[in-house]
Coordinates of N, CA and C in Angstrom, one line a residue:
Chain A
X161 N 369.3 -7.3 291.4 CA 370.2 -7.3 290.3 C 371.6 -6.7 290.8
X162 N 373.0 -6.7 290.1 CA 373.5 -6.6 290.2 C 374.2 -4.9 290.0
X163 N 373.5 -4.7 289.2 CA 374.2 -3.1 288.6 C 373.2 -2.2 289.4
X164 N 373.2 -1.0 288.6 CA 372.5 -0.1 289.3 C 371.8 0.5 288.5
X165 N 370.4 0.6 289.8 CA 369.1 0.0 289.0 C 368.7 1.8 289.1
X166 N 367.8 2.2 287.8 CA 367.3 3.6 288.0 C 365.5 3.4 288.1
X167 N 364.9 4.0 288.4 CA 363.4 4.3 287.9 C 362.9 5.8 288.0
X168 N 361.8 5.8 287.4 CA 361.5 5.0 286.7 C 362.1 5.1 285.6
X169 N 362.1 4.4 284.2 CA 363.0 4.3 282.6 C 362.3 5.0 282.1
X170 N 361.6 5.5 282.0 CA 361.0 6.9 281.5 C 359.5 7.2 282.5
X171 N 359.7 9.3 282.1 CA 358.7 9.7 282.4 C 358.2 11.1 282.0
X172 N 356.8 11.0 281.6 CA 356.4 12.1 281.0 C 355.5 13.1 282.1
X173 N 355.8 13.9 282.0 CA 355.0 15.1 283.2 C 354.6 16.3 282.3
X174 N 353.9 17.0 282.5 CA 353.2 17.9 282.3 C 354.6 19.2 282.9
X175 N 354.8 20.4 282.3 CA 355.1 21.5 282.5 C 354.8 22.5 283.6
X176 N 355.6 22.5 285.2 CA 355.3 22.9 286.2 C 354.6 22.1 287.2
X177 N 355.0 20.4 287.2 CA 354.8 19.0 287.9 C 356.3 19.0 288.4
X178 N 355.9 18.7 290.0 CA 357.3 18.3 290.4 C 357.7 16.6 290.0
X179 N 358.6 16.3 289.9 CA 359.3 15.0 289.5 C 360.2 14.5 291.0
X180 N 360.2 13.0 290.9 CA 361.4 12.6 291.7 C 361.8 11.1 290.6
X181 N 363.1 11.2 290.6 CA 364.1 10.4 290.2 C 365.1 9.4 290.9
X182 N 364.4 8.2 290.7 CA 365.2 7.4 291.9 C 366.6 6.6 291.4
X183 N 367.7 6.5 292.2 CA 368.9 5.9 291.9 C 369.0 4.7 292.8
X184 N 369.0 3.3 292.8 CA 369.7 2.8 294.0 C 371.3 2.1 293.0
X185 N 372.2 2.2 293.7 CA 373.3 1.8 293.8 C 374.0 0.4 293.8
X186 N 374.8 0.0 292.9 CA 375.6 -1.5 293.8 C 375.8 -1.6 294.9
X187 N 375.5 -2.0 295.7 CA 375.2 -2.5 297.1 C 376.8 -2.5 297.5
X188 N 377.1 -1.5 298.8 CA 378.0 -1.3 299.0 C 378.9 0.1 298.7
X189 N 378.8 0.6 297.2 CA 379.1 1.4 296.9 C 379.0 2.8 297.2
X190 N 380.0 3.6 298.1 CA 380.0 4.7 298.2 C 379.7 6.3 297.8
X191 N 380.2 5.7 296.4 CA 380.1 7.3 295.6 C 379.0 7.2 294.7
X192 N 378.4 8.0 294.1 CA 377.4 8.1 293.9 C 377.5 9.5 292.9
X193 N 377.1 9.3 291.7 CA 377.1 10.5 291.0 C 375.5 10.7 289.9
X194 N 375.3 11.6 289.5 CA 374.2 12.1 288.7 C 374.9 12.7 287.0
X195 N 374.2 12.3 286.4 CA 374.5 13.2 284.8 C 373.1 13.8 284.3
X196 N 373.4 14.6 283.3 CA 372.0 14.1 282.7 C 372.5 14.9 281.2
X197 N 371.8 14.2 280.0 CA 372.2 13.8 278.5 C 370.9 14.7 277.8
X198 N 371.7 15.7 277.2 CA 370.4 16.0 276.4 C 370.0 16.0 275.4
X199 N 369.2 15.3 274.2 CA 369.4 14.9 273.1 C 370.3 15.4 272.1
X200 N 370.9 14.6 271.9 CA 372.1 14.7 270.7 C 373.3 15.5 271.5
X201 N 373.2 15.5 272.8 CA 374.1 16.4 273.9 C 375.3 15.1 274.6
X202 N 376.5 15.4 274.7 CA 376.9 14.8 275.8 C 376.6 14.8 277.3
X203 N 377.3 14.2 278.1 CA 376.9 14.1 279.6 C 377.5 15.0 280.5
X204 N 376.4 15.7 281.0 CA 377.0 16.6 281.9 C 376.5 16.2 283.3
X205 N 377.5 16.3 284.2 CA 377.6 16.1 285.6 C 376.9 16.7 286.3
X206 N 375.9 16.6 287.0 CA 375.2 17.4 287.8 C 375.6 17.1 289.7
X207 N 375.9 16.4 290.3 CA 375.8 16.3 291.3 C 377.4 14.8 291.9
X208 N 377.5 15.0 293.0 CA 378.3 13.5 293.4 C 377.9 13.9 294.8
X209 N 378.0 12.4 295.6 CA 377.9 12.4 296.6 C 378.6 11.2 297.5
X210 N 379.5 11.1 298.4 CA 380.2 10.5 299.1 C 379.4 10.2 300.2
X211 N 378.9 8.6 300.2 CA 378.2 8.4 301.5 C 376.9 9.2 301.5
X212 N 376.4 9.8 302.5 CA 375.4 10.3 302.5 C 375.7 12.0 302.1
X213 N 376.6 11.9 301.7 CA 377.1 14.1 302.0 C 377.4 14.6 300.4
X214 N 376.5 15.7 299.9 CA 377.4 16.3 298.3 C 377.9 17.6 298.9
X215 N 379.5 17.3 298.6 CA 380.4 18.1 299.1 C 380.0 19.7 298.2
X216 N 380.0 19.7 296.7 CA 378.8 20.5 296.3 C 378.0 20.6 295.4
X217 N 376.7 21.4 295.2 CA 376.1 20.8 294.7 C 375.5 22.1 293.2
X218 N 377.1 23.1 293.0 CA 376.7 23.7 291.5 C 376.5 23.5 290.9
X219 N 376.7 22.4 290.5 CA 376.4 21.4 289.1 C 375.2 21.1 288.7
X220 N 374.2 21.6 290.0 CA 372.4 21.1 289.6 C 372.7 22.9 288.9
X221 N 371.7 22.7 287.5 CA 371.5 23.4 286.8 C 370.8 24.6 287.2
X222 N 369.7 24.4 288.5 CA 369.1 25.8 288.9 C 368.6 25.2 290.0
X223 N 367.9 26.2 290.9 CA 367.3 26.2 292.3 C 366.5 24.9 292.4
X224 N 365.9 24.7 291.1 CA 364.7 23.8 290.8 C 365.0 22.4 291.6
X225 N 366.3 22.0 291.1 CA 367.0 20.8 291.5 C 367.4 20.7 292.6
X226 N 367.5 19.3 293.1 CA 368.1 19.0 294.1 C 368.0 17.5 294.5
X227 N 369.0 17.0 295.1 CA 369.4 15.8 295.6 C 369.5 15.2 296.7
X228 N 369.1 14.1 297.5 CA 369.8 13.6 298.5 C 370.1 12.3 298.4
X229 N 370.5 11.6 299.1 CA 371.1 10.3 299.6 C 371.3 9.6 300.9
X230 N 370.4 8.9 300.9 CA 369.6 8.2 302.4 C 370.8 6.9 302.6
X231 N 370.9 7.0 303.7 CA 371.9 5.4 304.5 C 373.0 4.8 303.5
X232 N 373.5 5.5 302.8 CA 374.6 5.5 302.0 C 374.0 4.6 300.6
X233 N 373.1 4.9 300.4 CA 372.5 4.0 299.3 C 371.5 4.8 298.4
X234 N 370.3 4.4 298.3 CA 369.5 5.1 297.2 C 369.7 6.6 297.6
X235 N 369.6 7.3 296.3 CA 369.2 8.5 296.1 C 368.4 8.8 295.1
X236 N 368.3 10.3 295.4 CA 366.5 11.0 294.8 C 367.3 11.9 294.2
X237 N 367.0 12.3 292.8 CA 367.0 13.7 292.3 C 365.5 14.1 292.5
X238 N 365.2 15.3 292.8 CA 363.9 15.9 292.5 C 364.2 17.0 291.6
X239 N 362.8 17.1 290.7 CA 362.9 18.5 290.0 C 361.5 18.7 290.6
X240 N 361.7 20.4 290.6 CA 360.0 20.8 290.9 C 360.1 22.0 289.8
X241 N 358.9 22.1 289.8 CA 357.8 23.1 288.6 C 358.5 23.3 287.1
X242 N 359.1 21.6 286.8 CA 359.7 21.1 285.9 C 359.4 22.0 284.4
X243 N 360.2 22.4 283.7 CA 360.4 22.9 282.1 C 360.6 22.0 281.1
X244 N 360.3 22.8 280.4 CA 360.3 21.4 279.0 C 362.1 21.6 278.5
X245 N 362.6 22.7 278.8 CA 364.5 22.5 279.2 C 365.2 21.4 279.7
X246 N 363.8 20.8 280.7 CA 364.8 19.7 281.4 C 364.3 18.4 281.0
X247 N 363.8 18.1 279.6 CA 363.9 16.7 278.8 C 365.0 16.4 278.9
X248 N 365.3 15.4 279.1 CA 367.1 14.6 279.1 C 366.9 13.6 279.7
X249 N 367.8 12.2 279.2 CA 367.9 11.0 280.0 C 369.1 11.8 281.2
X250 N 368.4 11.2 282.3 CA 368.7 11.9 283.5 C 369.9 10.4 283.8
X251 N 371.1 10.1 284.4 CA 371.8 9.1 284.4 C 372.6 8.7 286.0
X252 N 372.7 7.7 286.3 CA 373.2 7.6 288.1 C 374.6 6.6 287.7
X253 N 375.6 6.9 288.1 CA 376.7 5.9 288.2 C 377.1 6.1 289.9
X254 N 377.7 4.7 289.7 CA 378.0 4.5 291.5 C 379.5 4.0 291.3
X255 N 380.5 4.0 292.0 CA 381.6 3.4 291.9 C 382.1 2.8 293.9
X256 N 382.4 1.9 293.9 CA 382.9 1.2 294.9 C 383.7 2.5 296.3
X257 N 385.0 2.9 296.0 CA 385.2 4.3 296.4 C 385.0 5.2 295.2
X258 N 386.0 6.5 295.1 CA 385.8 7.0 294.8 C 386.6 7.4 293.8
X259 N 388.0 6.5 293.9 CA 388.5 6.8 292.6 C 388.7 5.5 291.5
X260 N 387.4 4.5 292.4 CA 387.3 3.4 291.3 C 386.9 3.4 290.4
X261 N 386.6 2.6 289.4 CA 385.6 2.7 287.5 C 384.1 2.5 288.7
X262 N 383.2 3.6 288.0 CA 382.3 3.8 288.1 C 381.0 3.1 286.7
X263 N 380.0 2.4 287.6 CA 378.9 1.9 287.3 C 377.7 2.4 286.5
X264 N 377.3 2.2 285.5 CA 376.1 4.0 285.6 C 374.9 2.7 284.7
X265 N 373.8 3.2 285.5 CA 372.4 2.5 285.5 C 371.9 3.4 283.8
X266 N 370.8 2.5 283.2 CA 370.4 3.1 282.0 C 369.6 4.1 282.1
X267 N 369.3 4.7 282.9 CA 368.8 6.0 283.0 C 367.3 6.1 283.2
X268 N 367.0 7.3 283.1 CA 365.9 8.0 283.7 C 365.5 8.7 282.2
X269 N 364.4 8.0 281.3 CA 364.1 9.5 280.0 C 363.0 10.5 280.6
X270 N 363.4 12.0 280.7 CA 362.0 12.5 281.1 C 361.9 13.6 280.1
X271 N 360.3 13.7 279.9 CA 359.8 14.3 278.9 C 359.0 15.2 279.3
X272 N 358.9 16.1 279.0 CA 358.5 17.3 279.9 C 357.7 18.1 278.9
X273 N 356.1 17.8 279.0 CA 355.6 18.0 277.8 C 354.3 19.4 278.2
Chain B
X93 N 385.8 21.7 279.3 CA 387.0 21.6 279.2 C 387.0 19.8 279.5
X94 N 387.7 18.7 278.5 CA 387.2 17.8 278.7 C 388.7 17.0 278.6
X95 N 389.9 18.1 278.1 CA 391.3 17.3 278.6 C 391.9 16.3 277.5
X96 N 390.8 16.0 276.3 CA 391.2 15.2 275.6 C 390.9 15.4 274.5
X97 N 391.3 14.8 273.4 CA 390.6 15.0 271.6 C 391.0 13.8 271.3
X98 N 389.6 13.7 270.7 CA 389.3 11.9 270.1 C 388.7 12.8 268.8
X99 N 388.9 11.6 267.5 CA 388.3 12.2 266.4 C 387.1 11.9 266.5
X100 N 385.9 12.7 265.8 CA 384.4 12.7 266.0 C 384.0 11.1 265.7
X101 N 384.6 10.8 264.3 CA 384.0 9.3 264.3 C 385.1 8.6 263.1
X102 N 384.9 7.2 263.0 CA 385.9 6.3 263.1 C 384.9 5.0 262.4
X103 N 385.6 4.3 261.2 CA 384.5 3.0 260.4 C 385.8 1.9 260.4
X104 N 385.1 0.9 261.0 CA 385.8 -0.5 261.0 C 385.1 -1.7 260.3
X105 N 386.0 -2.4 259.7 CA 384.7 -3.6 259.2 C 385.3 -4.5 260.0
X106 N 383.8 -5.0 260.4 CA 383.7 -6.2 261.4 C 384.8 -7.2 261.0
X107 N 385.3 -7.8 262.3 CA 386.2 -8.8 262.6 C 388.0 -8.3 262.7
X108 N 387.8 -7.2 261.9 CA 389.1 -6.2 262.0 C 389.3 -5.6 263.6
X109 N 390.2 -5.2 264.0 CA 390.7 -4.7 265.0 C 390.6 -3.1 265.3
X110 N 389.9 -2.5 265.8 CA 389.5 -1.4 265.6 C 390.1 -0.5 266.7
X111 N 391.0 0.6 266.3 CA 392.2 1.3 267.0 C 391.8 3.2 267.0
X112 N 391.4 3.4 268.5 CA 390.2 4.5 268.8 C 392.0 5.4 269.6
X113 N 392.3 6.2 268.8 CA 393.2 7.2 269.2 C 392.7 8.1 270.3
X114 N 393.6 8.8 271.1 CA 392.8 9.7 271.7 C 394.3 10.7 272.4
X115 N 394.3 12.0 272.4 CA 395.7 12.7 273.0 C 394.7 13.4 274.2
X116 N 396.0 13.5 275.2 CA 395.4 13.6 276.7 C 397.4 14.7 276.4
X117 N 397.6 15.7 276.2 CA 399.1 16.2 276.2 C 399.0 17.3 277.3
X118 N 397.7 17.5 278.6 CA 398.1 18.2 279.5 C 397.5 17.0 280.9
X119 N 397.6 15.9 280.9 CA 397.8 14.6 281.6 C 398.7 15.0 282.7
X120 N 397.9 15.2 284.0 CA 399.3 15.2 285.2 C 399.6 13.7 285.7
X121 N 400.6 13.9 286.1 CA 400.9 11.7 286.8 C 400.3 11.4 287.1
X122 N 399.4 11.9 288.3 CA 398.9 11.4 288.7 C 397.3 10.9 288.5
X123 N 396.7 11.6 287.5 CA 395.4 11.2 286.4 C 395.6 10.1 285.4
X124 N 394.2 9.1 285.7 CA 394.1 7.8 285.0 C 393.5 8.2 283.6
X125 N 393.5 7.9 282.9 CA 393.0 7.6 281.4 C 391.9 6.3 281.5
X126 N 390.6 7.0 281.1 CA 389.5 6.2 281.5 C 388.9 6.2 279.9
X127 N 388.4 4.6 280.0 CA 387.4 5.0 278.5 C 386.2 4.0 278.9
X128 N 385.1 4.5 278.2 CA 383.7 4.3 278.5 C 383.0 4.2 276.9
X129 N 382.1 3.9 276.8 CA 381.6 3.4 275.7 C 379.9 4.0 275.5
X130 N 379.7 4.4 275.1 CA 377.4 4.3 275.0 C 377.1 4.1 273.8
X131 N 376.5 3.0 274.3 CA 375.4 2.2 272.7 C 374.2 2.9 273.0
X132 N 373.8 3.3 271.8 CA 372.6 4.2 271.7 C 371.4 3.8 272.2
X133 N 370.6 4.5 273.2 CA 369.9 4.6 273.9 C 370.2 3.6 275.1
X134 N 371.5 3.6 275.6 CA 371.9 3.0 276.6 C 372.8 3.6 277.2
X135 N 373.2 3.5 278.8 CA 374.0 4.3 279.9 C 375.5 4.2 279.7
X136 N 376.2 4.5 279.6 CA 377.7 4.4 279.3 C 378.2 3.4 280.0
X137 N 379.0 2.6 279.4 CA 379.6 1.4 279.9 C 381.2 1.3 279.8
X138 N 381.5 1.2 280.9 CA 382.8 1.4 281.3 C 383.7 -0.1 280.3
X139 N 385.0 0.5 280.3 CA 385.6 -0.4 279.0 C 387.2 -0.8 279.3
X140 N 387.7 0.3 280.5 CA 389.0 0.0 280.6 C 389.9 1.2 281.1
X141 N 391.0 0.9 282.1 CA 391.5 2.2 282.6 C 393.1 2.1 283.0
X142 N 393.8 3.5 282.8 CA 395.1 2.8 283.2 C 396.1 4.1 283.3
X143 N 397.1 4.0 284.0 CA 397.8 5.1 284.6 C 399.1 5.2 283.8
X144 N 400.0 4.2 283.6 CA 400.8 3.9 282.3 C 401.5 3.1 281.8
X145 N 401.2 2.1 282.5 CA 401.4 0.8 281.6 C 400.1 0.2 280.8
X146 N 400.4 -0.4 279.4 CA 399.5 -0.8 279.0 C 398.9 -1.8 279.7
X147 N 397.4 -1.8 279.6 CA 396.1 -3.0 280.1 C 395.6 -3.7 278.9
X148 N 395.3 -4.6 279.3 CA 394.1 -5.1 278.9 C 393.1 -6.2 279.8
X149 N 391.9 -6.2 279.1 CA 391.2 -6.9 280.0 C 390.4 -7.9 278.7
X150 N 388.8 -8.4 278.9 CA 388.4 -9.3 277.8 C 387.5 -8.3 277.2
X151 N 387.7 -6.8 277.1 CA 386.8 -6.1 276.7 C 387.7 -5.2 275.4
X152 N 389.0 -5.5 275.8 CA 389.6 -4.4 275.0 C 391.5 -4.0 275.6
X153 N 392.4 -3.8 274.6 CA 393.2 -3.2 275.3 C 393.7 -1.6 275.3
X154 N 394.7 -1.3 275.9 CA 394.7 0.3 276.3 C 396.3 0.5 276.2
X155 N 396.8 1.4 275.4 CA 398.1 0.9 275.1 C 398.6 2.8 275.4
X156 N 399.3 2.9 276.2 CA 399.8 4.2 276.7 C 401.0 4.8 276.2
X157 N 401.3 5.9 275.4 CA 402.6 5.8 275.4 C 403.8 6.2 276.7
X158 N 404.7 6.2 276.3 CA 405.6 6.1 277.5 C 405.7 7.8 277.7
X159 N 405.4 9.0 276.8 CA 405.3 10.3 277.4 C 404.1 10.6 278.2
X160 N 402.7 9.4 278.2 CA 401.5 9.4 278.5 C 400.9 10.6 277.6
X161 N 401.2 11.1 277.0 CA 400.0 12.3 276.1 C 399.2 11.5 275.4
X162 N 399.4 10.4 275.2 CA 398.0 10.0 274.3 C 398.3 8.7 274.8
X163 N 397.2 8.1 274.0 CA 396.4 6.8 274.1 C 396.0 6.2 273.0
X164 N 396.0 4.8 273.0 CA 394.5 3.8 271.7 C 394.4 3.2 272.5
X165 N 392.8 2.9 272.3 CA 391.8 1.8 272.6 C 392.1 0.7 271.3
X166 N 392.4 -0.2 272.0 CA 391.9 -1.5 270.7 C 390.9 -2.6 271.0
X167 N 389.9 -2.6 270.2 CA 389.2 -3.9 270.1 C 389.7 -4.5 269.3
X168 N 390.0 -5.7 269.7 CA 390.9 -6.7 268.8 C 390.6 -7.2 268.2
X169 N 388.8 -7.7 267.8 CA 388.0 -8.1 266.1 C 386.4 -7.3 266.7
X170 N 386.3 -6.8 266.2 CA 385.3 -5.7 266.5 C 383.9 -6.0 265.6
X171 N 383.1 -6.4 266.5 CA 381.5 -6.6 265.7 C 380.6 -5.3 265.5
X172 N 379.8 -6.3 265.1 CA 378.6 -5.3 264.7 C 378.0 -4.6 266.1
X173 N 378.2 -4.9 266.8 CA 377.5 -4.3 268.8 C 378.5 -3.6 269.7
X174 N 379.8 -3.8 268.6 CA 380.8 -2.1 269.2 C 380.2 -1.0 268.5
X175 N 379.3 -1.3 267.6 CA 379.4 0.5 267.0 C 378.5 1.2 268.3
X176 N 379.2 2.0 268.6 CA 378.6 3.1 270.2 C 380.0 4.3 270.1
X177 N 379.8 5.4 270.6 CA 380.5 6.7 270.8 C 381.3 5.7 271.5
X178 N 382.9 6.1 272.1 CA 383.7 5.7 272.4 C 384.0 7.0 273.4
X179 N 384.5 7.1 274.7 CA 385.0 8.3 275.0 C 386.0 8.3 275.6
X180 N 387.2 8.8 275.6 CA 388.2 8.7 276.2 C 388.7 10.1 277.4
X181 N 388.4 9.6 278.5 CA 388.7 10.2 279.8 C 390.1 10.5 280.6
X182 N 390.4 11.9 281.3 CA 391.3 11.9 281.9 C 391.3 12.0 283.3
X183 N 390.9 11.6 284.5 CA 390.0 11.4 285.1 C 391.1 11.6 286.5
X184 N 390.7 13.0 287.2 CA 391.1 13.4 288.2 C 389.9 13.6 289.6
X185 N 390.9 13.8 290.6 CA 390.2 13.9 291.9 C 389.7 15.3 291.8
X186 N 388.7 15.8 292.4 CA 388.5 17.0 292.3 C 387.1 17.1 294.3
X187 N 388.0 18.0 295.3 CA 387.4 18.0 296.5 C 386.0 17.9 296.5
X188 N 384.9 19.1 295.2 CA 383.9 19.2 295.3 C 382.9 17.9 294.4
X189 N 383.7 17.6 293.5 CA 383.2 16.4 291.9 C 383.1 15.1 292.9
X190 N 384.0 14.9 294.0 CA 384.5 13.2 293.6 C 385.7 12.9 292.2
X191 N 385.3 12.0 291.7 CA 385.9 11.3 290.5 C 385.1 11.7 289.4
X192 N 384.2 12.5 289.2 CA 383.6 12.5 288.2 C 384.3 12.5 287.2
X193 N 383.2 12.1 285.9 CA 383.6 11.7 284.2 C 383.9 12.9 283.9
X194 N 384.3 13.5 283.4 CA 384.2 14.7 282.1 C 384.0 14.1 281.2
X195 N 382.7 13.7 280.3 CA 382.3 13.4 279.2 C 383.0 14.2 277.9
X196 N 383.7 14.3 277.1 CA 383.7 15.3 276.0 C 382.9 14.4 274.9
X197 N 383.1 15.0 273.8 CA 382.3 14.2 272.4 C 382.7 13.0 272.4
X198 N 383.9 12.4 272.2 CA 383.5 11.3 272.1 C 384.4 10.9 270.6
X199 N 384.5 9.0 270.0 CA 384.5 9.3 269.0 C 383.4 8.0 268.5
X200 N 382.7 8.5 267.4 CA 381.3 7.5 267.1 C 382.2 6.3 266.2
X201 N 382.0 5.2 266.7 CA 382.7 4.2 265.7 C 381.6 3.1 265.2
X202 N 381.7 3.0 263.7 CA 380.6 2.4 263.6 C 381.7 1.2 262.7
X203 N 381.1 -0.1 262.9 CA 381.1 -1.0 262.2 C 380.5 -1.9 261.7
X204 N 381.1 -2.3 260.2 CA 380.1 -2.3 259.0 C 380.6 -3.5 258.7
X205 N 379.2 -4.3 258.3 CA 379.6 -5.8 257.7 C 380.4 -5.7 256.5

């Protein structure tokens, strides 16, 4: 497809299960960003990444989190020993560079039960 | 801090032209004015952007004033499948972000047969 594809579209885990969160990108596109929405919440930014590199990466909410980005293309959020705090559609936009309109895939629902 | 104020929400009847305000009065030159859209339970979808001449595109136009502190979005006959939060963006470079969104609230526009 064209846009940018997330998986999986939802997922339910048990409380203290690590998670991974896949992003791949419009083909080509550089930048690469993370959000994540928490019911009845607006979008907060968690992460960006230029190419393979996140210049930084305060915006993951705690230790738990973290990100990479392989050959300038897919990336992984991981959560480990996940909380029921971190229910949220988790969300990936990509943009061509970096100060172009950015893309964003329908997301990731995780439920954290 | 999200740079912008849009009213919370906003009612148009279908096929009317529906005109989404938004003030951006601490706008440096060189920051674009971005707006994005989310239909519920779906990823935000980019809608139109512009530095200060008005745009448009087949989605919508974007009308700037000439001090740039604010902004309207217009959909020019607005159906039943615009009603989604609306969000209007002021959208700077930032070393550690990239381009990231700053999400703020938003304004919820619903349109009603």
């Amino acid at each position: 497809g064209a846009g940018v594809s997330q998986s999986p579209s939802n997922k339910v885990t048990e409380k203290g299960k690590d998670v991974e969160l896949r992003c791949d990108p419009i083909s080509g596109h550089t930048a690469l960003y993370w959000y994540r929405q928490s019911l009845g919440q607006g979008l907060e930014f968690l992460i960006y990444f230029q190419g393979n590199s996140a210049p930084d990466k305060s915006g993951l909410p705690s230790d738990r989190f973290s990100a990479e980005r392989t050959g300038g293309s897919v990336s992984t959020l991981t959560i480990q020993r996940t909380q029921q705090e971190d229910s949220a559609v988790y969300l990936c936009a990509s943009s061509l560079v970096d100060y172009t309109e950015a893309f964003f895939g329908q997301g990731t629902r995780l439920t954290v039960v | 801090d999200a740079k912008t104020t849009q009213p919370p929400s906003m009612d148009c009847a279908e096929g009317r032209a529906a005109n989404l305000p938004c003030n951006h009065s601490t706008i440096s030159g060189n920051e674009y004015v971005y707006w994005y859209r989310q239909i519920h339970s779906q990823g935000p979808q980019y809608i139109i952007h512009g530095l200060k001449n008005n745009e448009t595109n087949e989605m919508a136009s974007l009308i700037i004033t000439e001090d740039r502190k604010s902004s309207t979005l217009i959909l020019p006959h607005a159906t039943l499948r615009d009603t989604a939060v609306y969000y209007c963006i002021v959208r700077a470079s930032n070393s550690n972000s990239g381009y990231a969104l700053n999400f703020g609230k938003g304004t919820s526009l619903l349109v009603t047969p």
